[in-house]
Amino acid sequence: MSQNWNHKSDSPENSNRRSFIFTGLSASALVALSGCGFSPLHAKRGDGRASFATSEMAALQIALIEERVGQVFRNHLLDEITPRGAPPRPRYRLDALVAETLGGTNLESDASATRFLYRASSSYRLVDLQNDKVILSGNARATRSFNLDENASSVFRTITSRENARDLATKQLSRDIATRIAAYFGRSG
């Protein structure tokens, strides 16, 4: 099969030109990003120390949260925010509440549900312990679905599916809140 280089857009010169333009635009974008103050939230500083956001999050205490869903949610928050353990001298405290609801989505002819939506929502506030002022607050929501298996032998499967939906939703909530806190500290530092 012979190639026809007569078409202007297929010529080697145009291919080289496109490559040159793409390289130039890419380099320009990198220069523009570095000039706008962009820096990753968790990147190390030039001297090898942790970023401001990372060091401030490491000084954050997470208050106890009631109920089983609160325990699961707090454990995810601990994993996201303070993975190296509780700070010896916390400078901040995260207070959070969590609520869960279930709702049927797929209804059969007899009005029974075969699929459920698990919704978890949280309100939170970040408190500066030096002056007891709320420095950040907000709400977060997450939704997961699971199937209801009507066979008597699969009750365990339904319970496990619900627990999995709870785990995934509270994990999403914790990631969302951790990201918001990191962004707050990233702007402050």
Coordinates of N, CA and C in Angstrom, one line a residue:
M1 N 0.9 -1.2 0.0 CA 0.0 0.0 0.0 C 0.9 1.2 0.0
S2 N 0.7 2.1 -1.0 CA 1.5 3.3 -1.1 C 0.8 4.4 -0.4
Q3 N 1.6 5.3 0.2 CA 1.1 6.5 0.9 C 1.1 7.6 -0.1
N4 N 0.0 8.4 0.0 CA -0.1 9.6 -0.8 C 0.2 10.8 0.0
W5 N 1.4 11.4 -0.2 CA 1.8 12.6 0.6 C 1.4 13.9 -0.1
N6 N 0.6 13.8 -1.1 CA 0.1 15.0 -1.8 C -0.9 15.8 -0.9
H7 N -1.6 15.1 -0.1 CA -2.6 15.8 0.7 C -1.8 16.6 1.8
K8 N -2.2 17.9 1.9 CA -1.4 18.8 2.7 C -1.4 18.4 4.1
S9 N -2.4 17.9 4.8 CA -2.4 17.6 6.2 C -1.7 16.3 6.5
D10 N -1.4 15.5 5.5 CA -0.7 14.2 5.8 C 0.8 14.3 5.5
S11 N 1.3 15.5 5.2 CA 2.7 15.6 4.8 C 3.6 15.5 6.1
P12 N 4.8 15.0 5.9 CA 5.7 15.0 7.1 C 6.0 16.4 7.6
E13 N 6.1 17.4 6.8 CA 6.3 18.7 7.3 C 5.2 19.2 8.2
N14 N 3.9 18.9 7.8 CA 2.8 19.3 8.7 C 2.8 18.5 10.0
S15 N 3.2 17.2 9.9 CA 3.3 16.4 11.1 C 4.3 17.0 12.1
N16 N 5.5 17.4 11.5 CA 6.5 18.0 12.4 C 6.0 19.3 13.0
R17 N 5.3 20.1 12.1 CA 4.8 21.4 12.6 C 3.8 21.2 13.7
R18 N 2.9 20.2 13.6 CA 1.9 19.9 14.6 C 2.6 19.5 15.9
S19 N 3.6 18.6 15.8 CA 4.4 18.2 16.9 C 5.0 19.4 17.6
F20 N 5.6 20.3 16.8 CA 6.3 21.5 17.4 C 5.3 22.4 18.1
I21 N 4.1 22.6 17.5 CA 3.1 23.4 18.1 C 2.6 22.8 19.4
F22 N 2.3 21.5 19.4 CA 1.9 20.8 20.6 C 2.9 20.9 21.7
T23 N 4.2 20.7 21.4 CA 5.2 20.9 22.4 C 5.3 22.3 23.0
G24 N 5.1 23.3 22.1 CA 5.2 24.7 22.5 C 4.0 25.0 23.4
L25 N 2.8 24.5 23.0 CA 1.6 24.8 23.8 C 1.7 24.1 25.2
S26 N 2.2 22.9 25.2 CA 2.4 22.1 26.5 C 3.4 22.9 27.4
A27 N 4.5 23.3 26.8 CA 5.4 24.1 27.7 C 4.8 25.4 28.2
S28 N 4.0 26.1 27.4 CA 3.4 27.3 27.8 C 2.4 27.0 28.9
A29 N 1.7 25.9 28.8 CA 0.7 25.6 29.9 C 1.4 25.3 31.2
L30 N 2.6 24.6 31.1 CA 3.3 24.3 32.3 C 3.9 25.6 33.0
V31 N 4.4 26.5 32.2 CA 4.9 27.8 32.7 C 3.7 28.6 33.3
A32 N 2.5 28.6 32.6 CA 1.4 29.3 33.2 C 1.0 28.7 34.5
L33 N 0.9 27.4 34.6 CA 0.5 26.8 35.9 C 1.5 27.1 37.0
S34 N 2.8 27.1 36.7 CA 3.8 27.4 37.8 C 3.7 28.9 38.2
G35 N 3.3 29.7 37.3 CA 3.2 31.2 37.6 C 1.9 31.5 38.4
C36 N 0.9 30.6 38.4 CA -0.4 31.0 39.0 C -0.4 30.6 40.5
G37 N 0.7 30.0 41.0 CA 0.8 29.6 42.4 C 0.3 28.2 42.7
F38 N 0.0 27.5 41.6 CA -0.5 26.1 41.8 C 0.6 25.2 42.5
S39 N 0.2 24.5 43.5 CA 1.1 23.5 44.1 C 0.3 22.4 44.7
P40 N 0.7 21.2 44.6 CA -0.1 20.1 45.2 C -0.3 20.2 46.7
L41 N -1.4 19.9 47.2 CA -1.7 20.1 48.6 C -0.8 19.3 49.5
H42 N -0.4 18.1 49.1 CA 0.3 17.2 50.0 C 1.8 17.1 49.6
A43 N 2.2 17.9 48.7 CA 3.6 17.8 48.2 C 4.6 18.3 49.3
K44 N 5.8 17.8 49.3 CA 6.8 18.3 50.3 C 7.3 19.6 49.8
R45 N 7.7 20.4 50.8 CA 8.3 21.7 50.5 C 9.7 21.5 49.9
G46 N 10.3 22.5 49.4 CA 11.6 22.5 48.8 C 12.7 22.0 49.8
D47 N 12.5 22.3 51.1 CA 13.4 21.8 52.1 C 13.2 20.4 52.6
G48 N 12.2 19.7 52.0 CA 11.9 18.3 52.4 C 10.9 18.2 53.5
R49 N 10.4 19.3 54.1 CA 9.4 19.2 55.1 C 8.0 19.0 54.5
A50 N 7.1 18.5 55.3 CA 5.7 18.3 54.8 C 5.1 19.6 54.4
S51 N 4.1 19.6 53.5 CA 3.4 20.8 53.1 C 2.6 21.4 54.3
F52 N 2.3 22.6 54.2 CA 1.5 23.3 55.3 C 0.2 22.5 55.6
A53 N -0.5 22.2 54.5 CA -1.8 21.4 54.7 C -1.5 20.1 55.4
T54 N -0.5 19.4 55.0 CA -0.2 18.1 55.6 C 0.1 18.2 57.1
S55 N 1.0 19.2 57.4 CA 1.4 19.4 58.8 C 0.2 19.9 59.7
E56 N -0.6 20.7 59.1 CA -1.8 21.2 59.9 C -2.8 20.0 60.1
M57 N -3.0 19.2 59.1 CA -3.9 18.1 59.3 C -3.4 17.1 60.3
A58 N -2.1 16.9 60.4 CA -1.5 16.0 61.3 C -1.8 16.5 62.8
A59 N -2.1 17.8 63.0 CA -2.4 18.3 64.3 C -3.9 18.4 64.6
L60 N -4.7 17.6 63.9 CA -6.1 17.6 64.0 C -6.6 16.5 64.8
Q61 N -7.4 16.7 65.8 CA -8.1 15.7 66.6 C -9.5 15.5 66.1
I62 N -9.9 14.3 66.0 CA -11.3 14.0 65.5 C -12.1 13.5 66.7
A63 N -13.1 14.3 67.0 CA -14.0 14.0 68.2 C -14.8 12.7 67.9
L64 N -15.2 12.1 69.0 CA -16.0 10.9 68.9 C -17.3 11.2 68.3
I65 N -17.9 10.2 67.6 CA -19.2 10.4 66.9 C -20.1 9.2 67.3
E66 N -21.3 9.5 67.7 CA -22.2 8.5 68.3 C -22.7 7.6 67.2
E67 N -23.2 6.4 67.7 CA -23.8 5.4 66.9 C -22.8 4.6 66.1
R68 N -23.3 3.5 65.7 CA -22.4 2.6 64.9 C -21.9 3.3 63.6
V69 N -22.8 3.9 62.9 CA -22.5 4.6 61.6 C -21.4 5.7 61.9
G70 N -21.5 6.4 63.1 CA -20.6 7.4 63.5 C -19.2 6.8 63.8
Q71 N -19.2 5.6 64.3 CA -17.9 4.9 64.6 C -17.2 4.6 63.2
V72 N -18.0 4.0 62.3 CA -17.4 3.7 61.0 C -16.9 5.0 60.3
F73 N -17.7 6.0 60.3 CA -17.4 7.3 59.7 C -16.1 7.9 60.3
R74 N -16.0 7.9 61.7 CA -14.8 8.4 62.4 C -13.6 7.6 62.0
N75 N -13.7 6.3 61.9 CA -12.6 5.5 61.5 C -12.1 5.9 60.1
H76 N -13.0 6.1 59.2 CA -12.6 6.6 57.9 C -11.9 8.0 57.9
L77 N -12.5 8.8 58.8 CA -11.9 10.2 58.9 C -10.4 10.0 59.5
L78 N -10.3 9.2 60.5 CA -8.9 8.9 61.0 C -8.0 8.5 59.9
D79 N -8.4 7.5 59.1 CA -7.6 7.0 58.0 C -7.2 8.1 57.0
E80 N -8.1 9.0 56.7 CA -7.9 10.1 55.7 C -7.1 11.2 56.3
I81 N -7.4 11.6 57.5 CA -6.8 12.9 58.0 C -5.6 12.6 58.8
T82 N -5.6 11.7 59.7 CA -4.4 11.4 60.6 C -4.0 9.9 60.5
P83 N -3.5 9.5 59.3 CA -3.2 8.1 59.2 C -2.0 7.7 60.0
R84 N -1.2 8.6 60.6 CA -0.1 8.2 61.4 C -0.5 8.2 62.9
G85 N -1.7 8.4 63.2 CA -2.2 8.4 64.6 C -2.6 9.8 65.1
A86 N -3.2 9.7 66.3 CA -3.6 11.0 66.9 C -2.5 11.9 67.3
P87 N -2.6 13.2 67.1 CA -1.6 14.1 67.5 C -1.4 14.2 69.0
P88 N -0.1 14.3 69.4 CA 0.1 14.4 70.9 C -0.4 15.8 71.4
R89 N -0.3 16.8 70.7 CA -0.8 18.2 71.1 C -1.6 18.7 69.9
P90 N -2.9 18.4 69.9 CA -3.7 18.9 68.8 C -3.9 20.4 68.8
R91 N -4.0 21.0 67.6 CA -4.2 22.4 67.4 C -5.7 22.6 66.9
Y92 N -6.2 21.6 66.4 CA -7.6 21.7 65.8 C -8.4 20.5 66.3
R93 N -9.7 20.7 66.2 CA -10.7 19.6 66.5 C -11.7 19.6 65.4
L94 N -12.0 18.4 64.9 CA -13.1 18.2 63.9 C -14.3 17.6 64.7
D95 N -15.4 18.4 64.7 CA -16.6 17.9 65.2 C -17.5 17.5 64.0
A96 N -18.1 16.3 64.1 CA -18.9 15.9 63.0 C -20.1 15.2 63.5
L97 N -21.2 15.3 62.8 CA -22.4 14.5 63.0 C -22.7 13.7 61.7
V98 N -23.3 12.6 61.8 CA -23.6 11.8 60.6 C -25.0 11.2 60.7
A99 N -25.7 11.2 59.7 CA -27.1 10.6 59.6 C -27.2 9.7 58.4
E100 N -28.0 8.7 58.6 CA -28.2 7.8 57.5 C -29.7 7.6 57.2
T101 N -30.1 7.4 56.0 CA -31.4 7.1 55.6 C -31.4 6.0 54.5
L102 N -32.5 5.2 54.5 CA -32.7 4.2 53.4 C -34.0 4.5 52.7
G103 N -34.0 4.3 51.4 CA -35.2 4.5 50.6 C -35.2 3.5 49.5
G104 N -36.4 2.9 49.3 CA -36.6 1.9 48.2 C -36.7 2.6 46.8
T105 N -36.1 2.0 45.8 CA -36.1 2.6 44.5 C -36.8 1.8 43.5
N106 N -36.5 0.5 43.4 CA -37.2 -0.4 42.5 C -38.4 -1.1 43.2
L107 N -39.6 -0.8 42.7 CA -40.8 -1.3 43.3 C -41.4 -2.4 42.4
E108 N -41.8 -3.5 43.1 CA -42.5 -4.6 42.4 C -44.0 -4.2 42.3
S109 N -44.7 -5.1 41.6 CA -46.2 -4.9 41.5 C -46.9 -4.9 42.8
D110 N -46.3 -5.6 43.8 CA -47.0 -5.6 45.1 C -46.4 -4.5 46.0
A111 N -45.7 -3.5 45.5 CA -45.2 -2.4 46.2 C -44.0 -2.7 47.1
S112 N -43.4 -3.9 46.9 CA -42.2 -4.2 47.7 C -41.0 -3.7 46.9
A113 N -40.0 -3.2 47.7 CA -38.8 -2.7 47.1 C -37.7 -3.8 46.9
T114 N -37.0 -3.8 45.8 CA -36.0 -4.7 45.5 C -34.6 -4.1 45.5
R115 N -34.6 -2.8 45.4 CA -33.3 -2.0 45.4 C -33.4 -0.8 46.4
F116 N -32.4 -0.6 47.1 CA -32.5 0.5 48.1 C -31.3 1.5 47.9
L117 N -31.6 2.7 48.2 CA -30.6 3.8 48.2 C -30.2 4.0 49.7
Y118 N -28.9 3.9 50.0 CA -28.4 4.3 51.3 C -27.8 5.7 51.2
R119 N -28.3 6.6 52.0 CA -27.8 8.0 52.0 C -27.2 8.3 53.3
A120 N -26.0 8.8 53.2 CA -25.3 9.3 54.5 C -25.0 10.8 54.3
S121 N -25.3 11.5 55.3 CA -25.0 13.0 55.3 C -24.3 13.4 56.6
S122 N -23.5 14.4 56.4 CA -22.7 14.8 57.6 C -22.6 16.3 57.6
S123 N -22.7 16.9 58.8 CA -22.4 18.3 59.0 C -21.1 18.3 59.9
Y124 N -20.2 19.2 59.6 CA -19.0 19.2 60.3 C -18.5 20.6 60.6
R125 N -17.6 20.7 61.5 CA -17.0 22.0 61.8 C -15.6 21.8 62.3
L126 N -14.7 22.6 61.9 CA -13.3 22.5 62.3 C -13.0 23.7 63.3
V127 N -12.6 23.3 64.5 CA -12.4 24.3 65.5 C -10.9 24.5 65.8
D128 N -10.5 25.8 65.9 CA -9.1 26.1 66.3 C -9.1 26.1 67.8
L129 N -8.3 25.2 68.4 CA -8.3 25.0 69.8 C -7.6 26.1 70.6
Q130 N -6.9 27.0 69.9 CA -6.2 28.1 70.6 C -7.2 29.2 71.0
N131 N -8.3 29.3 70.2 CA -9.2 30.4 70.6 C -10.7 29.8 70.5
D132 N -10.8 28.6 70.3 CA -12.2 27.9 70.3 C -13.1 28.5 69.2
K133 N -12.5 29.0 68.1 CA -13.3 29.5 67.0 C -13.5 28.5 65.9
V134 N -14.7 28.5 65.3 CA -14.9 27.6 64.2 C -14.3 28.3 63.0
I135 N -13.4 27.6 62.3 CA -12.7 28.2 61.2 C -13.2 27.6 59.9
L136 N -13.9 26.5 59.9 CA -14.4 25.9 58.7 C -15.6 25.1 59.1
S137 N -16.7 25.1 58.3 CA -17.9 24.3 58.5 C -18.5 24.0 57.2
G138 N -19.3 22.9 57.2 CA -20.0 22.5 56.0 C -20.8 21.3 56.1
N139 N -21.3 20.8 55.0 CA -22.1 19.6 54.9 C -21.6 18.8 53.7
A140 N -21.8 17.5 53.9 CA -21.4 16.6 52.8 C -22.4 15.5 52.7
R141 N -22.6 14.9 51.5 CA -23.5 13.8 51.3 C -22.9 12.8 50.4
A142 N -23.4 11.5 50.6 CA -22.9 10.4 49.7 C -24.1 9.5 49.6
T143 N -24.2 8.8 48.5 CA -25.3 7.9 48.2 C -24.8 6.6 47.6
R144 N -25.2 5.5 48.1 CA -24.9 4.2 47.5 C -26.1 3.4 47.4
S145 N -26.1 2.4 46.5 CA -27.3 1.5 46.4 C -26.9 0.1 46.6
F146 N -28.0 -0.7 47.0 CA -27.8 -2.1 47.1 C -29.1 -2.8 46.9
N147 N -29.0 -4.1 46.5 CA -30.1 -4.9 46.2 C -30.6 -5.7 47.4
L148 N -31.9 -5.8 47.5 CA -32.6 -6.6 48.5 C -32.9 -8.0 47.9
D149 N -32.3 -9.0 48.4 CA -32.5 -10.4 48.0 C -33.6 -11.0 48.8
E150 N -34.7 -11.4 48.2 CA -35.8 -11.8 48.9 C -35.8 -13.3 49.3
N151 N -34.8 -14.1 48.8 CA -34.7 -15.5 49.3 C -34.3 -15.5 50.7
A152 N -35.0 -16.4 51.4 CA -34.7 -16.6 52.9 C -33.3 -17.0 53.1
S153 N -32.7 -17.7 52.2 CA -31.3 -18.2 52.4 C -30.3 -17.0 52.1
S154 N -30.7 -15.9 51.6 CA -29.8 -14.8 51.3 C -30.0 -13.6 52.1
V155 N -30.5 -13.7 53.3 CA -30.7 -12.6 54.2 C -29.3 -12.0 54.6
F156 N -28.3 -12.9 54.8 CA -27.0 -12.5 55.0 C -26.4 -11.6 53.9
R157 N -26.7 -12.0 52.7 CA -26.3 -11.3 51.5 C -26.8 -9.8 51.5
T158 N -28.1 -9.7 51.9 CA -28.7 -8.4 52.0 C -28.1 -7.5 53.1
I159 N -27.9 -8.1 54.2 CA -27.2 -7.4 55.3 C -25.8 -7.0 54.9
T160 N -25.1 -7.9 54.3 CA -23.7 -7.6 53.9 C -23.7 -6.4 52.9
S161 N -24.7 -6.5 51.9 CA -24.8 -5.4 50.9 C -25.1 -4.1 51.6
R162 N -26.0 -4.1 52.6 CA -26.3 -2.8 53.3 C -25.0 -2.3 54.0
E163 N -24.3 -3.2 54.7 CA -23.1 -2.8 55.4 C -22.1 -2.2 54.4
N164 N -21.9 -2.9 53.3 CA -21.0 -2.4 52.3 C -21.4 -1.0 51.8
A165 N -22.7 -0.8 51.5 CA -23.2 0.5 51.1 C -22.8 1.6 52.2
R166 N -23.0 1.2 53.5 CA -22.7 2.1 54.6 C -21.2 2.5 54.6
D167 N -20.4 1.4 54.4 CA -18.9 1.6 54.4 C -18.5 2.5 53.3
L168 N -19.0 2.3 52.1 CA -18.6 3.1 50.9 C -19.1 4.5 51.0
A169 N -20.3 4.7 51.5 CA -20.8 6.1 51.7 C -20.1 6.8 52.7
T170 N -19.8 6.2 53.9 CA -19.0 7.0 54.9 C -17.6 7.2 54.5
K171 N -17.0 6.3 53.7 CA -15.7 6.5 53.2 C -15.7 7.7 52.2
Q172 N -16.7 7.8 51.4 CA -16.8 8.9 50.5 C -17.0 10.2 51.2
L173 N -17.8 10.2 52.3 CA -18.0 11.4 53.1 C -16.6 11.8 53.7
S174 N -15.9 10.9 54.2 CA -14.6 11.2 54.9 C -13.6 11.8 53.9
R175 N -13.6 11.2 52.7 CA -12.7 11.8 51.7 C -13.1 13.2 51.3
D176 N -14.3 13.4 51.1 CA -14.9 14.7 50.8 C -14.5 15.8 51.8
I177 N -14.7 15.4 53.1 CA -14.4 16.4 54.2 C -12.9 16.6 54.3
A178 N -12.1 15.5 54.2 CA -10.6 15.6 54.3 C -10.1 16.5 53.2
T179 N -10.7 16.4 52.0 CA -10.3 17.2 50.8 C -10.6 18.7 51.1
R180 N -11.8 18.9 51.7 CA -12.2 20.3 52.0 C -11.2 20.9 53.0
I181 N -10.9 20.1 54.0 CA -10.0 20.6 55.1 C -8.6 20.9 54.5
A182 N -8.1 20.0 53.7 CA -6.8 20.2 53.1 C -6.8 21.4 52.2
A183 N -7.9 21.6 51.5 CA -8.0 22.8 50.6 C -8.0 24.1 51.5
Y184 N -8.7 24.0 52.6 CA -8.7 25.2 53.5 C -7.3 25.5 54.0
F185 N -6.6 24.5 54.5 CA -5.2 24.7 54.9 C -4.3 25.1 53.8
G186 N -4.5 24.5 52.6 CA -3.7 24.9 51.4 C -3.8 26.4 51.1
R187 N -5.0 26.9 51.2 CA -5.2 28.4 51.0 C -4.7 29.2 52.1
S188 N -4.7 28.7 53.4 CA -4.2 29.4 54.5 C -2.7 29.5 54.6
G189 N -2.0 28.4 54.1 CA -0.6 28.4 54.2 C 0.1 29.1 53.1

